[in-house]
Coordinates of C-alpha atoms and ligand atoms in Angstrom, one line a residue:
M1 CA 44.4 -11.9 78.6
Q2 CA 46.0 -14.6 81.3
R3 CA 45.2 -18.3 81.4
P4 CA 41.9 -18.9 83.6
L5 CA 41.8 -20.2 86.9
A6 CA 39.0 -22.4 87.7
I7 CA 37.4 -23.6 91.0
F8 CA 35.7 -26.7 91.5
G9 CA 33.8 -26.8 95.3
G10 CA 32.3 -29.7 96.9
T11 CA 31.9 -31.9 100.1
F12 CA 34.3 -34.3 98.8
D13 CA 33.0 -37.2 101.3
P14 CA 34.8 -38.6 99.7
I15 CA 36.6 -37.9 96.5
H16 CA 35.6 -39.9 93.6
N17 CA 36.3 -40.6 90.0
A18 CA 33.3 -38.5 88.5
H19 CA 34.6 -35.6 90.6
L20 CA 38.2 -36.2 89.1
R21 CA 37.1 -36.6 85.6
V22 CA 34.9 -33.4 85.4
A23 CA 37.4 -31.2 87.0
W24 CA 39.8 -33.0 84.2
E25 CA 37.4 -32.1 81.4
A26 CA 36.9 -28.6 82.5
S27 CA 40.6 -28.1 82.5
E28 CA 41.0 -29.4 79.2
A29 CA 37.7 -27.5 77.7
L30 CA 38.9 -24.3 79.5
D31 CA 42.7 -24.7 79.2
A32 CA 42.6 -23.6 82.8
D33 CA 44.2 -25.1 86.1
V34 CA 41.6 -26.1 88.5
R35 CA 41.7 -25.7 92.1
L36 CA 39.6 -28.4 94.1
L37 CA 38.2 -26.8 97.3
P38 CA 36.4 -29.1 99.9
A39 CA 34.1 -27.5 101.7
S40 CA 34.1 -27.1 105.8
V41 CA 30.3 -26.5 106.6
P42 CA 28.1 -26.7 103.5
P43 CA 25.1 -24.2 104.1
H44 CA 23.1 -26.6 102.0
R45 CA 24.0 -30.2 103.1
D46 CA 24.0 -32.5 106.0
Q47 CA 27.2 -32.3 107.7
P48 CA 29.8 -34.5 106.1
V49 CA 31.0 -38.1 107.6
A50 CA 34.6 -37.5 107.4
D51 CA 36.0 -34.4 108.9
A52 CA 38.0 -31.5 107.2
R53 CA 41.3 -32.9 107.6
Q54 CA 40.4 -36.4 106.6
R55 CA 38.4 -35.1 103.2
A56 CA 41.6 -33.0 102.3
A57 CA 43.9 -35.8 102.7
L58 CA 41.5 -37.6 100.5
V59 CA 41.7 -35.3 97.8
R60 CA 45.5 -34.4 98.3
A61 CA 46.3 -38.2 97.9
A62 CA 43.8 -38.5 94.5
L63 CA 45.8 -35.7 92.8
V64 CA 49.4 -37.0 93.6
G65 CA 51.4 -37.0 90.4
Q66 CA 49.5 -34.8 88.3
A67 CA 49.9 -30.7 88.1
R68 CA 46.6 -29.3 86.7
L69 CA 44.3 -30.0 89.4
T70 CA 45.5 -28.9 92.7
L71 CA 43.7 -28.6 96.7
D72 CA 42.9 -25.6 98.0
T73 CA 42.0 -25.8 101.6
R74 CA 40.8 -22.2 102.1
E75 CA 37.4 -22.9 102.8
L76 CA 38.6 -25.7 105.6
Q77 CA 40.7 -23.0 107.1
R78 CA 38.0 -20.5 107.4
E79 CA 35.6 -20.2 110.7
G80 CA 31.7 -20.8 109.8
P81 CA 30.0 -21.7 106.6
S82 CA 31.6 -21.8 103.5
Y83 CA 30.0 -19.4 101.2
T84 CA 31.2 -19.1 97.7
I85 CA 31.3 -14.9 97.6
D86 CA 33.7 -15.3 100.5
T87 CA 35.9 -17.6 98.4
L88 CA 35.7 -15.7 95.4
L89 CA 36.6 -12.2 97.1
E90 CA 39.6 -14.1 98.6
L91 CA 40.8 -15.4 95.3
R92 CA 40.0 -12.2 93.3
A93 CA 42.1 -10.1 96.2
E94 CA 45.1 -12.7 95.4
M95 CA 45.0 -12.9 91.8
G96 CA 44.4 -9.3 90.8
E97 CA 41.8 -8.1 88.5
A98 CA 42.7 -9.3 85.4
R99 CA 42.9 -13.2 85.3
P100 CA 39.6 -14.9 84.3
L101 CA 38.6 -16.8 87.4
V102 CA 35.7 -19.5 86.7
L103 CA 33.0 -20.9 89.0
L104 CA 32.4 -24.2 88.1
V105 CA 29.1 -25.8 89.2
G106 CA 26.9 -28.9 88.2
A107 CA 23.9 -27.9 86.2
D108 CA 21.5 -28.9 89.1
A109 CA 23.2 -26.3 91.5
F110 CA 23.2 -23.8 89.2
A111 CA 19.3 -23.9 88.7
G112 CA 19.4 -23.2 92.8
L113 CA 22.0 -20.3 92.6
T114 CA 19.3 -17.9 93.6
T115 CA 19.4 -19.4 96.9
W116 CA 23.4 -18.9 97.6
H117 CA 24.5 -16.1 99.8
R118 CA 24.8 -12.9 97.7
W119 CA 24.4 -14.7 94.7
R120 CA 24.1 -11.6 92.5
E121 CA 27.7 -10.6 93.2
L122 CA 29.4 -14.2 92.3
F123 CA 29.1 -12.6 88.5
D124 CA 31.1 -9.8 89.7
H125 CA 34.2 -11.5 90.8
A126 CA 33.9 -14.8 88.5
H127 CA 32.5 -16.5 85.5
I128 CA 30.7 -19.3 86.0
G129 CA 30.9 -22.6 84.1
V130 CA 27.9 -24.8 84.1
L131 CA 28.8 -28.6 83.9
T132 CA 26.4 -30.1 81.9
R133 CA 26.0 -34.1 81.5
P134 CA 24.3 -34.8 78.0
G135 CA 21.4 -36.8 78.1
H136 CA 20.7 -35.2 81.5
D137 CA 18.3 -32.4 81.4
G138 CA 19.3 -29.5 83.9
A139 CA 16.5 -28.3 86.0
A140 CA 14.3 -24.9 85.0
L141 CA 16.2 -21.8 85.8
P142 CA 14.0 -19.5 88.1
T143 CA 12.9 -16.4 86.1
E144 CA 15.4 -14.2 88.2
L145 CA 18.4 -16.1 87.2
R146 CA 17.3 -16.5 83.6
T147 CA 17.0 -12.9 83.7
K148 CA 20.4 -12.4 85.2
I149 CA 22.4 -14.4 82.8
A150 CA 20.6 -13.6 79.8
S151 CA 23.2 -10.7 78.3
R152 CA 26.0 -13.3 79.9
R153 CA 25.7 -16.5 78.0
C154 CA 28.5 -17.7 75.5
A155 CA 29.2 -20.6 73.7
D156 CA 32.8 -21.0 73.6
A157 CA 35.7 -21.1 76.1
A158 CA 37.6 -18.5 74.2
S159 CA 34.9 -15.7 75.4
L160 CA 36.0 -16.3 78.9
R161 CA 39.3 -15.1 78.2
E162 CA 38.3 -11.8 77.1
S163 CA 37.4 -10.4 80.5
A164 CA 37.9 -11.4 84.0
A165 CA 34.5 -12.5 85.0
G166 CA 30.3 -12.0 84.7
R167 CA 30.0 -14.7 81.5
V168 CA 28.2 -17.9 81.9
L169 CA 29.4 -21.0 79.7
P170 CA 28.3 -24.6 79.5
I171 CA 30.6 -27.2 79.7
A172 CA 29.7 -30.4 78.7
V173 CA 31.0 -33.3 80.7
T174 CA 31.0 -36.9 80.4
P175 CA 28.3 -38.5 82.4
L176 CA 29.6 -40.9 85.0
E177 CA 27.0 -42.3 87.0
I178 CA 29.1 -42.5 90.5
S179 CA 28.2 -40.8 93.8
A180 CA 29.6 -40.2 97.1
S181 CA 26.7 -41.5 98.6
T182 CA 27.3 -44.6 96.8
V183 CA 31.0 -45.0 97.7
R184 CA 30.1 -44.6 101.3
A185 CA 27.4 -47.0 100.9
I186 CA 29.7 -49.7 99.6
L187 CA 32.5 -48.8 102.2
A188 CA 29.5 -48.9 105.4
S189 CA 28.6 -52.6 103.9
G190 CA 32.0 -53.9 103.9
R191 CA 32.5 -53.8 100.3
E192 CA 35.5 -52.1 98.5
P193 CA 34.6 -48.9 95.9
R194 CA 37.3 -50.3 93.3
W195 CA 37.4 -48.4 90.1
L196 CA 35.2 -45.8 91.4
V197 CA 37.8 -44.0 93.5
P198 CA 41.4 -43.5 92.7
D199 CA 43.7 -46.5 93.9
A200 CA 45.5 -43.9 95.6
L201 CA 42.9 -44.2 98.0
F202 CA 43.7 -47.5 99.0
A203 CA 47.1 -47.0 99.4
D204 CA 47.0 -45.8 103.2
P205 CA 44.1 -47.4 105.2
A206 CA 43.8 -44.6 107.2
L207 CA 42.4 -42.3 104.2
L208 CA 38.9 -44.2 103.8
A209 CA 38.6 -45.5 107.6
P210 CA 36.1 -42.8 108.4
Y211 CA 33.6 -44.7 105.8
R212 CA 34.4 -48.0 107.0
T213 CA 31.8 -48.1 110.1
R214 CA 28.3 -47.4 110.1
A215 CA 27.7 -43.9 112.1
Ligands
ATP1 P1 26.8 -36.9 97.6 O1 26.6 -38.2 96.9 O2 27.5 -37.2 99.0 O3 25.7 -35.9 97.2 P2 28.3 -36.1 95.2 O4 29.2 -37.2 94.6 O5 27.4 -35.4 94.6 O6 28.2 -36.4 96.8 P3 29.5 -33.7 96.0 O7 30.9 -33.4 96.9 O8 28.6 -33.0 96.6 O9 29.4 -35.2 95.6 O10 29.9 -32.8 94.8 C1 30.8 -31.6 94.4 C2 30.5 -31.6 93.0 O11 30.6 -32.5 91.8 C3 29.1 -30.8 92.7 O12 29.3 -29.8 91.9 C4 28.6 -32.3 91.8 O13 27.4 -31.6 90.9 C5 29.8 -32.9 91.1 N1 29.6 -34.1 90.9 C6 29.3 -34.9 91.9 N2 29.2 -36.5 91.2 C7 29.1 -36.0 89.9 C8 29.1 -36.9 88.9 N3 29.1 -38.4 89.2 N4 28.9 -36.3 87.6 C9 29.3 -35.0 87.5 N5 29.6 -34.0 88.4 C10 29.5 -34.9 89.6

């Protein structure tokens, strides 16, 4: 079985060190390459402060110099909302049927999975890696989701190599209390989010400029 490919989506408005740390820990836990996919029109969220091109530039700058985490801009290039099911179908068509594909989602997002577009089909095309933060109890799962995953749960990363899709694995990640909202608030108030975002984001003043003025 081939090495898994994992995908980690988000608004990344802007990308910060907790995103990077989580993606890195998942990459190590799964021995997988991880693609970061900025979402263009997140169906569940307010519109981002920075536009698609600016957020992609931030992710690109954050990832310079290492190979295991890469930027995938497909959701920014697509018209309309970024539905995960469409992304999985596209990736599956590119990768073929055999390679394990792992959708990484935070425990809170996972608890809301039944609100996602065509959520039941997600399991047909990918495994789901649920990013759990020790000490943070995830939200309770709705009955329908509990039933759906009952026979899919697994406890070790090796299980995800036995098939291309369909399993659910908790992945413990280090809790880091950083959020994009905090980074935006710091920038909007004229301060610097040093050590909350990678140094590379300060190298070009244009990168964080969208957040420096209040909307
Ligand atoms: P905002 O503050 O604007 O809500 P955010 O920091 O949560 O943004 P997103 O782009 O919404 O950033 O997050 C993308 C993914 O990263 C989500 O799956 C989210 O659960 C995860 N994530 C965000 N912050 C952290 C964190 N501090 N630790 C672990 N995972 C995180």
